[in-house]
Amino acid sequence: MANNRHHQALNISPPPQHHGSDIGVFDDDGRPNRTGNVWTASAHIITAVIGSGVLSLAWAIAQLGWVAGPTMMVVFSAVTYFTANLLAVCYRSGDSINGKRNYTYMDAVRNNLGGFKVKLCGVVQYGNLFGIAIGYTIAASISMMAVKRSNCFHKSGGKNPCHMNSNPYMISFGVVEILLSQIPDFDQLWWLSTVAAVMSFTYSTIGLVLGVIQVAVNGKIKGSLTGVNTGTIEKDTIKAPPSEVKTMKKASTLSVAVTTIFYVLCGCMGYAAFGDLAPSNLLTGFGFYNPYWLIDIANIAIVVHLSGSYQVVCQPLFSFIEKFVSNRFPDSQFVEQHIKIPIPGFRSFKLNLFRLVWRTMFVILTTLIAMLLPFFNDVVGLLGAMGFWPLTVYFPIEMYIAQKKIPKWSPRWITLQIVSMICLVISIAAAAGSVAGIIHDAKSVKPFHTSY
């Protein structure tokens, strides 16, 4: 539960009996010792949160202006940090130090809230992860095309419009994800998350530096106070001690601080550079053309980052389906059998046929939908709006109220509910705007024939 995207719906089995020699090898619940810490948890969070959407923040701030834009970013970062700490308290039911572990987000909802809310959480959680996978496919393909287009522009001196179809790039990204999706478990993705986190810092920093340079070239800070005018368009892997709550709170502090700094800096500098004409993506909307090789590095970093992020966000969904099918068909060789494939110099890779087929089908489906809905800004906005309130605000607050037994209508209860309702209203407004944008864009796009 290092982050609300890293969940797996696993059944809790009674701890096995161990011999005296096993003491120290297993945790208090009978499972192998966890090894996650503040740094690995922070890497997973940053990988999942800092996506290429950071490069569209200049455009987002342009819609709100210098006053409301940065203010809303800081406010929502504060809300995220606050509710993340509430969520960390709910890792164990009852006592936060010695209580029963909640291995997944849904386990926490089940043990604290129960009933219909568990099913609602599952639908929202896994539906949101499915949508994020589609969004990452769109974003990665746009960055891959941007590399080719920047070189095309450079060679032609800007005379060639360099139009190209997005389908081959989405398919290429899908093939890579099919291969990476065969990594069996979330705890084996630590290296991929680390690489992805480094890549996110790389392209975010490049976008920030280019924004600073553009402001210097302009000789002034562009933009307005009010924005554009109308009509201008899991597994749980945290070790203990220290307590999981302390580790997760530290990870939340570090990751939210890092992401907020990058979000505010990238968004504000991009808006300062281009004002109300800020492109939807600083590196692929060609807010910057030169140096073209640096733009290429940034876009390649985006693709690498999204390749890892895709797996980080999809692992909970993969595990949920595989656990469900395993429980439903416990005697099926197709589901349960693992084929050992020797790899020289490494441990044998265990290939599961069901995992191979189902994960491949999942990637193919997300790729096909991405080819139908290649609207980067509006898709990202819709996904953010749909997932933010229920997963980041509502469930953490409700679970915290249940965990701490906060009396209804008490000042503390009322304050928490006000925070939740304000976030709900804003999320509905954001979702409505994104849906309207998708409908508008869809009128000018032919399925599977999108070009840039």
Short mmCIF file of C-alpha atoms in Angstrom, two decimals:
data_model
loop_
_atom_site.label_atom_id
_atom_site.label_comp_id
_atom_site.label_asym_id
_atom_site.label_seq_id
_atom_site.Cartn_x
_atom_site.Cartn_y
_atom_site.Cartn_z
CA MET A 1 0.00 0.00 0.00
CA ALA A 2 2.90 2.37 -0.67
CA ASN A 3 0.62 4.14 -3.11
CA ASN A 4 -3.06 3.73 -3.90
CA ARG A 5 -2.25 2.36 -7.34
CA HIS A 6 -0.18 -0.49 -5.96
CA HIS A 7 -2.77 -2.94 -4.77
CA GLN A 8 -3.38 -6.61 -5.29
CA ALA A 9 -6.47 -8.49 -4.18
CA LEU A 10 -4.89 -11.50 -2.50
CA ASN A 11 -6.56 -13.91 -0.13
CA ILE A 12 -5.10 -14.00 3.36
CA SER A 13 -3.96 -17.49 4.28
CA PRO A 14 -3.03 -18.61 7.80
CA PRO A 15 0.68 -18.32 8.53
CA PRO A 16 2.54 -21.59 7.98
CA GLN A 17 4.38 -23.36 10.76
CA HIS A 18 8.14 -22.86 10.75
CA HIS A 19 11.03 -24.56 12.45
CA GLY A 20 13.27 -22.75 14.88
CA SER A 21 15.86 -22.21 12.16
CA ASP A 22 13.31 -20.16 10.22
CA ILE A 23 13.03 -17.49 12.92
CA GLY A 24 13.99 -14.14 11.46
CA VAL A 25 13.23 -15.25 7.90
CA PHE A 26 9.49 -14.62 8.15
CA ASP A 27 7.38 -11.66 9.25
CA ASP A 28 4.73 -11.73 11.98
CA ASP A 29 2.12 -12.97 9.50
CA GLY A 30 4.17 -15.95 8.36
CA ARG A 31 5.16 -14.44 5.03
CA PRO A 32 8.79 -14.01 3.90
CA ASN A 33 10.47 -10.94 5.35
CA ARG A 34 9.58 -7.78 3.49
CA THR A 35 12.49 -5.69 2.26
CA GLY A 36 10.80 -2.48 1.06
CA ASN A 37 11.89 0.82 2.59
CA VAL A 38 11.34 4.55 2.23
CA TRP A 39 13.44 4.74 -0.92
CA THR A 40 11.87 1.83 -2.80
CA ALA A 41 8.38 2.97 -1.83
CA SER A 42 9.16 6.51 -2.95
CA ALA A 43 10.54 5.22 -6.27
CA HIS A 44 7.31 3.29 -6.95
CA ILE A 45 5.18 6.32 -6.08
CA ILE A 46 7.22 8.75 -8.17
CA THR A 47 7.19 6.29 -11.08
CA ALA A 48 3.40 6.07 -10.94
CA VAL A 49 2.71 9.76 -10.28
CA ILE A 50 5.24 11.75 -12.32
CA GLY A 51 4.15 10.90 -15.82
CA SER A 52 4.32 12.76 -19.09
CA GLY A 53 1.25 14.65 -17.89
CA VAL A 54 3.70 16.97 -16.14
CA LEU A 55 4.51 18.38 -19.58
CA SER A 56 0.90 19.45 -20.12
CA LEU A 57 0.80 21.50 -16.91
CA ALA A 58 1.81 24.69 -18.72
CA TRP A 59 -1.33 24.30 -20.83
CA ALA A 60 -3.39 23.57 -17.69
CA ILE A 61 -2.09 26.65 -15.90
CA ALA A 62 -2.84 28.68 -19.04
CA GLN A 63 -6.52 27.79 -18.59
CA LEU A 64 -6.52 29.15 -15.03
CA GLY A 65 -3.92 31.91 -14.99
CA TRP A 66 -1.11 32.82 -12.62
CA VAL A 67 -3.36 33.07 -9.55
CA ALA A 68 -5.61 30.01 -9.68
CA GLY A 69 -3.21 27.69 -11.59
CA PRO A 70 -0.31 27.34 -9.13
CA THR A 71 -2.70 27.68 -6.17
CA MET A 72 -4.77 24.68 -7.27
CA MET A 73 -1.64 22.59 -7.80
CA VAL A 74 -0.38 23.28 -4.28
CA VAL A 75 -3.82 22.74 -2.74
CA PHE A 76 -4.32 19.37 -4.40
CA SER A 77 -0.80 18.29 -3.48
CA ALA A 78 -1.60 19.13 0.14
CA VAL A 79 -4.85 17.15 -0.05
CA THR A 80 -3.00 14.18 -1.56
CA TYR A 81 -0.35 14.30 1.17
CA PHE A 82 -3.01 14.54 3.88
CA THR A 83 -5.09 11.62 2.62
CA ALA A 84 -1.97 9.51 1.91
CA ASN A 85 -1.11 9.74 5.60
CA LEU A 86 -4.66 8.74 6.50
CA LEU A 87 -4.30 5.75 4.19
CA ALA A 88 -0.99 4.76 5.79
CA VAL A 89 -2.72 4.52 9.18
CA CYS A 90 -5.10 1.96 7.69
CA TYR A 91 -2.39 -0.50 6.64
CA ARG A 92 -3.21 -2.50 9.76
CA SER A 93 -6.74 -2.88 11.07
CA GLY A 94 -7.38 -2.06 14.70
CA ASP A 95 -3.97 -1.25 16.13
CA SER A 96 -1.74 0.56 13.62
CA ILE A 97 1.40 -1.15 14.99
CA ASN A 98 0.37 -4.72 15.75
CA GLY A 99 -3.04 -5.05 14.10
CA LYS A 100 -3.98 -7.34 11.24
CA ARG A 101 -2.23 -6.43 7.99
CA ASN A 102 -4.21 -5.26 4.98
CA TYR A 103 -2.18 -6.56 2.06
CA THR A 104 -4.04 -4.56 -0.58
CA TYR A 105 -6.13 -1.44 -0.94
CA MET A 106 -9.27 -3.55 -1.24
CA ASP A 107 -8.35 -5.49 1.90
CA ALA A 108 -8.19 -2.20 3.78
CA VAL A 109 -11.60 -1.15 2.43
CA ARG A 110 -13.04 -4.59 3.22
CA ASN A 111 -11.81 -4.64 6.81
CA ASN A 112 -12.64 -1.02 7.60
CA LEU A 113 -15.80 -0.37 5.59
CA GLY A 114 -17.08 -3.66 4.17
CA GLY A 115 -20.28 -4.24 2.21
CA PHE A 116 -21.00 -2.63 -1.12
CA LYS A 117 -18.09 -0.22 -0.76
CA VAL A 118 -15.63 -3.07 -1.33
CA LYS A 119 -17.14 -3.83 -4.74
CA LEU A 120 -17.32 -0.13 -5.57
CA CYS A 121 -13.65 0.25 -4.68
CA GLY A 122 -12.71 -2.68 -6.91
CA VAL A 123 -14.61 -1.31 -9.90
CA VAL A 124 -13.13 2.18 -9.54
CA GLN A 125 -9.62 0.98 -8.72
CA TYR A 126 -9.16 -1.55 -11.48
CA GLY A 127 -11.15 0.48 -13.99
CA ASN A 128 -8.85 3.41 -13.30
CA LEU A 129 -5.74 1.25 -13.74
CA PHE A 130 -7.11 -0.01 -17.06
CA GLY A 131 -7.65 3.54 -18.20
CA ILE A 132 -4.19 4.61 -17.10
CA ALA A 133 -2.67 1.85 -19.25
CA ILE A 134 -4.53 3.30 -22.24
CA GLY A 135 -3.32 6.80 -21.41
CA TYR A 136 0.29 5.64 -21.15
CA THR A 137 0.06 3.96 -24.55
CA ILE A 138 -1.17 7.20 -26.12
CA ALA A 139 1.49 9.30 -24.42
CA ALA A 140 4.34 6.94 -25.30
CA SER A 141 3.36 6.82 -28.98
CA ILE A 142 3.18 10.63 -29.15
CA SER A 143 6.70 10.89 -27.70
CA MET A 144 8.04 8.30 -30.14
CA MET A 145 6.55 10.24 -33.02
CA ALA A 146 7.96 13.48 -31.61
CA VAL A 147 11.48 12.06 -31.92
CA LYS A 148 10.98 11.33 -35.60
CA ARG A 149 9.21 14.62 -36.25
CA SER A 150 11.89 16.73 -34.54
CA ASN A 151 14.55 15.15 -36.75
CA CYS A 152 12.30 15.62 -39.79
CA PHE A 153 11.81 19.29 -38.95
CA HIS A 154 15.54 19.71 -38.43
CA LYS A 155 16.44 18.18 -41.80
CA SER A 156 13.81 20.15 -43.73
CA GLY A 157 14.41 23.42 -41.91
CA GLY A 158 10.80 23.41 -40.76
CA LYS A 159 9.40 23.27 -44.31
CA ASN A 160 8.11 19.68 -44.10
CA PRO A 161 4.99 19.26 -41.90
CA CYS A 162 6.19 15.70 -41.19
CA HIS A 163 2.75 14.12 -40.74
CA MET A 164 2.72 10.49 -39.60
CA ASN A 165 0.28 7.84 -38.44
CA SER A 166 0.29 6.96 -34.74
CA ASN A 167 -0.73 3.30 -35.11
CA PRO A 168 2.75 1.78 -35.72
CA TYR A 169 4.10 3.53 -32.65
CA MET A 170 1.27 2.38 -30.41
CA ILE A 171 1.72 -1.17 -31.69
CA SER A 172 5.48 -0.99 -31.02
CA PHE A 173 4.85 0.15 -27.46
CA GLY A 174 2.31 -2.65 -27.03
CA VAL A 175 4.82 -5.29 -28.14
CA VAL A 176 7.32 -4.06 -25.54
CA GLU A 177 4.65 -4.15 -22.83
CA ILE A 178 3.68 -7.71 -23.77
CA LEU A 179 7.25 -8.77 -23.07
CA LEU A 180 7.58 -6.77 -19.84
CA SER A 181 4.18 -7.96 -18.61
CA GLN A 182 5.56 -11.46 -18.19
CA ILE A 183 7.50 -10.28 -15.13
CA PRO A 184 5.50 -12.31 -12.60
CA ASP A 185 5.46 -10.26 -9.41
CA PHE A 186 5.41 -6.66 -8.26
CA ASP A 187 8.43 -7.12 -5.98
CA GLN A 188 10.54 -8.02 -9.03
CA LEU A 189 9.83 -4.64 -10.63
CA TRP A 190 12.01 -2.58 -8.27
CA TRP A 191 14.72 -2.12 -10.91
CA LEU A 192 12.17 -1.09 -13.54
CA SER A 193 10.68 1.47 -11.16
CA THR A 194 14.12 2.88 -10.40
CA VAL A 195 14.96 3.29 -14.09
CA ALA A 196 11.54 4.81 -14.75
CA ALA A 197 11.91 7.27 -11.86
CA VAL A 198 15.29 8.42 -13.21
CA MET A 199 13.76 8.90 -16.66
CA SER A 200 10.90 10.98 -15.22
CA PHE A 201 13.41 13.34 -13.61
CA THR A 202 15.36 13.49 -16.88
CA TYR A 203 12.57 14.72 -19.14
CA SER A 204 10.97 16.88 -16.45
CA THR A 205 14.29 18.62 -15.88
CA ILE A 206 14.82 19.11 -19.62
CA GLY A 207 11.36 20.63 -19.96
CA LEU A 208 12.04 22.89 -16.97
CA VAL A 209 15.43 24.06 -18.29
CA LEU A 210 14.05 24.76 -21.75
CA GLY A 211 11.26 26.79 -20.16
CA VAL A 212 13.78 28.88 -18.23
CA ILE A 213 15.83 29.45 -21.40
CA GLN A 214 12.74 30.49 -23.37
CA VAL A 215 11.77 32.99 -20.67
CA ALA A 216 15.29 34.44 -20.86
CA VAL A 217 15.03 34.68 -24.67
CA ASN A 218 11.63 36.37 -24.42
CA GLY A 219 12.97 38.82 -21.89
CA LYS A 220 9.70 38.73 -19.99
CA ILE A 221 7.26 36.43 -18.22
CA LYS A 222 4.22 35.70 -20.34
CA GLY A 223 0.73 34.80 -19.16
CA SER A 224 -2.08 36.53 -17.34
CA LEU A 225 -3.63 36.47 -13.89
CA THR A 226 -6.86 34.84 -15.10
CA GLY A 227 -5.70 32.55 -17.92
CA VAL A 228 -6.94 32.24 -21.51
CA ASN A 229 -10.00 34.20 -22.55
CA THR A 230 -13.25 32.41 -23.28
CA GLY A 231 -13.29 31.33 -26.88
CA THR A 232 -9.51 30.73 -27.01
CA ILE A 233 -8.72 27.26 -27.05
CA GLU A 234 0.37 -5.22 -4.86
CA LYS A 235 1.90 -6.53 -3.08
CA ASP A 236 2.74 -4.95 0.27
CA THR A 237 6.54 -4.92 0.47
CA ILE A 238 7.31 -2.51 3.32
CA LYS A 239 9.53 -4.06 5.97
CA ALA A 240 9.22 -3.50 9.72
CA PRO A 241 10.70 -2.21 11.99
CA PRO A 242 10.31 0.72 11.83
CA SER A 243 6.54 0.49 11.70
CA GLU A 244 4.95 0.45 8.26
CA VAL A 245 3.01 3.62 9.12
CA LYS A 246 6.21 5.58 9.75
CA THR A 247 7.84 4.29 6.57
CA MET A 248 4.82 5.02 4.39
CA LYS A 249 4.38 8.50 5.86
CA LYS A 250 8.03 9.28 5.15
CA ALA A 251 7.65 7.91 1.61
CA SER A 252 4.52 10.03 1.13
CA THR A 253 6.32 13.13 2.38
CA LEU A 254 9.30 12.58 0.10
CA SER A 255 7.35 11.61 -3.01
CA VAL A 256 4.67 14.32 -2.69
CA ALA A 257 7.32 16.97 -2.04
CA VAL A 258 9.33 15.89 -5.10
CA THR A 259 6.31 15.64 -7.40
CA THR A 260 4.87 18.96 -6.22
CA ILE A 261 8.15 20.80 -6.83
CA PHE A 262 8.45 19.33 -10.32
CA TYR A 263 4.80 19.96 -11.14
CA VAL A 264 4.85 23.59 -10.04
CA LEU A 265 8.21 24.40 -11.62
CA CYS A 266 7.49 22.70 -14.96
CA GLY A 267 3.98 24.11 -15.20
CA CYS A 268 4.89 27.65 -14.20
CA MET A 269 8.03 27.91 -16.32
CA GLY A 270 6.21 26.53 -19.37
CA TYR A 271 3.41 29.07 -18.90
CA ALA A 272 5.94 31.85 -18.34
CA ALA A 273 7.63 30.88 -21.61
CA PHE A 274 4.54 30.63 -23.83
CA GLY A 275 1.73 32.35 -21.97
CA ASP A 276 -1.81 31.62 -23.13
CA LEU A 277 -0.40 29.88 -26.24
CA ALA A 278 1.27 27.14 -24.18
CA PRO A 279 1.08 23.83 -26.12
CA SER A 280 -0.70 20.77 -24.75
CA ASN A 281 2.69 19.07 -24.33
CA LEU A 282 5.90 21.10 -24.15
CA LEU A 283 8.04 18.40 -25.74
CA THR A 284 5.66 16.83 -28.24
CA GLY A 285 3.42 19.81 -29.05
CA PHE A 286 6.56 21.53 -30.29
CA GLY A 287 6.62 24.36 -27.86
CA PHE A 288 10.36 23.80 -28.29
CA TYR A 289 12.15 22.94 -31.54
CA ASN A 290 15.81 23.30 -30.56
CA PRO A 291 18.16 21.90 -29.60
CA TYR A 292 16.44 19.04 -31.37
CA TRP A 293 18.80 16.41 -29.95
CA LEU A 294 17.91 17.43 -26.40
CA ILE A 295 14.22 17.21 -27.24
CA ASP A 296 14.88 13.71 -28.57
CA ILE A 297 16.59 12.68 -25.32
CA ALA A 298 13.63 13.98 -23.32
CA ASN A 299 11.08 12.13 -25.44
CA ILE A 300 13.09 8.90 -25.32
CA ALA A 301 13.16 9.28 -21.53
CA ILE A 302 9.37 9.65 -21.57
CA VAL A 303 8.98 6.40 -23.51
CA VAL A 304 11.30 4.51 -21.13
CA HIS A 305 9.50 5.94 -18.11
CA LEU A 306 6.07 5.04 -19.43
CA SER A 307 7.24 1.53 -20.27
CA GLY A 308 8.01 0.98 -16.60
CA SER A 309 5.01 2.90 -15.28
CA TYR A 310 2.66 0.79 -17.40
CA GLN A 311 3.85 -2.31 -15.56
CA VAL A 312 3.78 -0.69 -12.12
CA VAL A 313 0.13 0.36 -12.47
CA CYS A 314 -0.99 -2.87 -14.18
CA GLN A 315 0.55 -5.36 -11.75
CA PRO A 316 -2.31 -5.02 -9.22
CA LEU A 317 -4.86 -5.69 -11.96
CA PHE A 318 -2.83 -8.61 -13.30
CA SER A 319 -2.61 -10.18 -9.86
CA PHE A 320 -6.29 -9.64 -9.09
CA ILE A 321 -7.43 -11.49 -12.20
CA GLU A 322 -4.85 -14.26 -11.81
CA LYS A 323 -5.75 -14.84 -8.16
CA PHE A 324 -9.45 -14.94 -9.00
CA VAL A 325 -8.96 -17.45 -11.83
CA SER A 326 -6.59 -19.56 -9.71
CA ASN A 327 -9.19 -19.83 -6.94
CA ARG A 328 -11.90 -20.62 -9.48
CA PHE A 329 -9.93 -23.30 -11.34
CA PRO A 330 -7.42 -24.71 -8.82
CA ASP A 331 -6.93 -27.99 -10.75
CA SER A 332 -6.35 -26.47 -14.18
CA GLN A 333 -2.86 -27.10 -15.53
CA PHE A 334 -3.29 -24.21 -17.94
CA VAL A 335 -3.80 -21.88 -14.98
CA GLU A 336 -1.47 -23.40 -12.41
CA GLN A 337 1.40 -25.01 -14.29
CA HIS A 338 4.72 -23.16 -14.61
CA ILE A 339 7.22 -24.07 -17.31
CA LYS A 340 10.84 -23.51 -16.33
CA ILE A 341 12.88 -21.82 -19.05
CA PRO A 342 16.62 -21.86 -18.30
CA ILE A 343 18.44 -18.54 -18.81
CA PRO A 344 22.27 -18.78 -18.80
CA GLY A 345 23.74 -16.81 -15.93
CA PHE A 346 20.34 -16.18 -14.32
CA ARG A 347 17.63 -18.05 -12.48
CA SER A 348 15.24 -20.10 -14.59
CA PHE A 349 12.26 -18.09 -15.79
CA LYS A 350 8.91 -19.58 -14.81
CA LEU A 351 6.48 -19.21 -17.69
CA ASN A 352 2.79 -19.55 -16.88
CA LEU A 353 0.59 -20.15 -19.92
CA PHE A 354 -2.47 -18.43 -18.50
CA ARG A 355 -0.39 -15.40 -17.53
CA LEU A 356 1.11 -15.32 -21.02
CA VAL A 357 -2.28 -15.44 -22.76
CA TRP A 358 -4.27 -13.15 -20.47
CA ARG A 359 -1.65 -10.43 -20.06
CA THR A 360 -1.01 -10.43 -23.79
CA MET A 361 -4.72 -10.01 -24.46
CA PHE A 362 -4.87 -7.19 -21.91
CA VAL A 363 -2.05 -5.26 -23.61
CA ILE A 364 -3.60 -5.80 -27.04
CA LEU A 365 -6.95 -4.47 -25.77
CA THR A 366 -5.44 -1.33 -24.23
CA THR A 367 -3.49 -0.72 -27.44
CA LEU A 368 -6.60 -1.02 -29.62
CA ILE A 369 -8.56 1.38 -27.42
CA ALA A 370 -5.64 3.82 -27.45
CA MET A 371 -5.72 3.74 -31.25
CA LEU A 372 -9.41 4.66 -31.07
CA LEU A 373 -9.00 7.48 -28.50
CA PRO A 374 -5.68 9.21 -29.15
CA PHE A 375 -6.59 12.39 -27.25
CA PHE A 376 -3.72 12.93 -24.86
CA ASN A 377 -4.83 15.92 -22.77
CA ASP A 378 -8.49 15.00 -22.43
CA VAL A 379 -7.81 11.32 -21.67
CA VAL A 380 -5.24 12.23 -19.01
CA GLY A 381 -7.66 14.74 -17.51
CA LEU A 382 -10.54 12.27 -17.44
CA LEU A 383 -8.44 9.55 -15.81
CA GLY A 384 -7.19 11.95 -13.18
CA ALA A 385 -10.68 13.20 -12.40
CA MET A 386 -12.19 9.70 -12.21
CA GLY A 387 -9.52 8.27 -9.93
CA PHE A 388 -8.65 11.22 -7.71
CA TRP A 389 -11.73 11.60 -5.55
CA PRO A 390 -12.70 7.97 -4.82
CA LEU A 391 -9.22 6.47 -4.45
CA THR A 392 -7.21 9.41 -3.14
CA VAL A 393 -9.83 11.20 -1.03
CA TYR A 394 -13.08 9.35 -0.30
CA PHE A 395 -11.91 5.87 0.70
CA PRO A 396 -8.88 7.03 2.75
CA ILE A 397 -11.06 9.47 4.69
CA GLU A 398 -13.86 6.96 5.28
CA MET A 399 -11.42 4.24 6.36
CA TYR A 400 -9.64 6.63 8.71
CA ILE A 401 -12.96 7.65 10.28
CA ALA A 402 -13.84 3.97 10.80
CA GLN A 403 -10.36 3.06 12.06
CA LYS A 404 -10.24 5.88 14.62
CA LYS A 405 -13.96 5.60 15.44
CA ILE A 406 -14.52 9.33 14.90
CA PRO A 407 -18.06 10.23 16.09
CA LYS A 408 -20.49 11.31 13.40
CA TRP A 409 -21.15 15.08 13.29
CA SER A 410 -18.15 15.78 15.51
CA PRO A 411 -15.98 18.76 14.40
CA ARG A 412 -13.29 16.38 13.11
CA TRP A 413 -15.85 14.30 11.17
CA ILE A 414 -17.43 17.42 9.63
CA THR A 415 -14.03 18.78 8.58
CA LEU A 416 -13.09 15.54 6.84
CA GLN A 417 -16.45 15.39 5.04
CA ILE A 418 -16.10 18.99 3.85
CA VAL A 419 -12.69 18.18 2.35
CA SER A 420 -14.18 15.14 0.63
CA MET A 421 -17.17 17.03 -0.80
CA ILE A 422 -15.07 19.91 -2.14
CA CYS A 423 -12.80 17.45 -3.92
CA LEU A 424 -15.84 15.61 -5.32
CA VAL A 425 -17.31 18.78 -6.83
CA ILE A 426 -13.99 19.72 -8.44
CA SER A 427 -13.49 16.18 -9.77
CA ILE A 428 -16.97 16.16 -11.35
CA ALA A 429 -16.31 19.49 -13.03
CA ALA A 430 -12.93 18.30 -14.32
CA ALA A 431 -14.40 15.05 -15.62
CA ALA A 432 -17.21 16.88 -17.40
CA GLY A 433 -14.71 19.16 -19.12
CA SER A 434 -12.58 16.22 -20.23
CA VAL A 435 -15.57 14.30 -21.59
CA ALA A 436 -16.65 17.37 -23.56
CA GLY A 437 -13.14 17.65 -24.96
CA ILE A 438 -13.05 13.99 -25.99
CA ILE A 439 -16.45 14.30 -27.73
CA HIS A 440 -15.25 17.39 -29.57
CA ASP A 441 -11.97 15.75 -30.66
CA ALA A 442 -13.69 12.52 -31.71
CA LYS A 443 -15.64 14.38 -34.39
CA SER A 444 -12.46 15.09 -36.34
CA VAL A 445 -10.78 11.70 -35.95
CA LYS A 446 -11.30 8.49 -37.91
CA PRO A 447 -10.80 5.25 -35.93
CA PHE A 448 -7.32 3.78 -36.44
CA HIS A 449 -6.39 6.62 -38.83
CA THR A 450 -5.05 9.24 -36.45
CA SER A 451 -2.06 11.23 -37.68
CA TYR A 452 0.03 14.03 -36.20
#
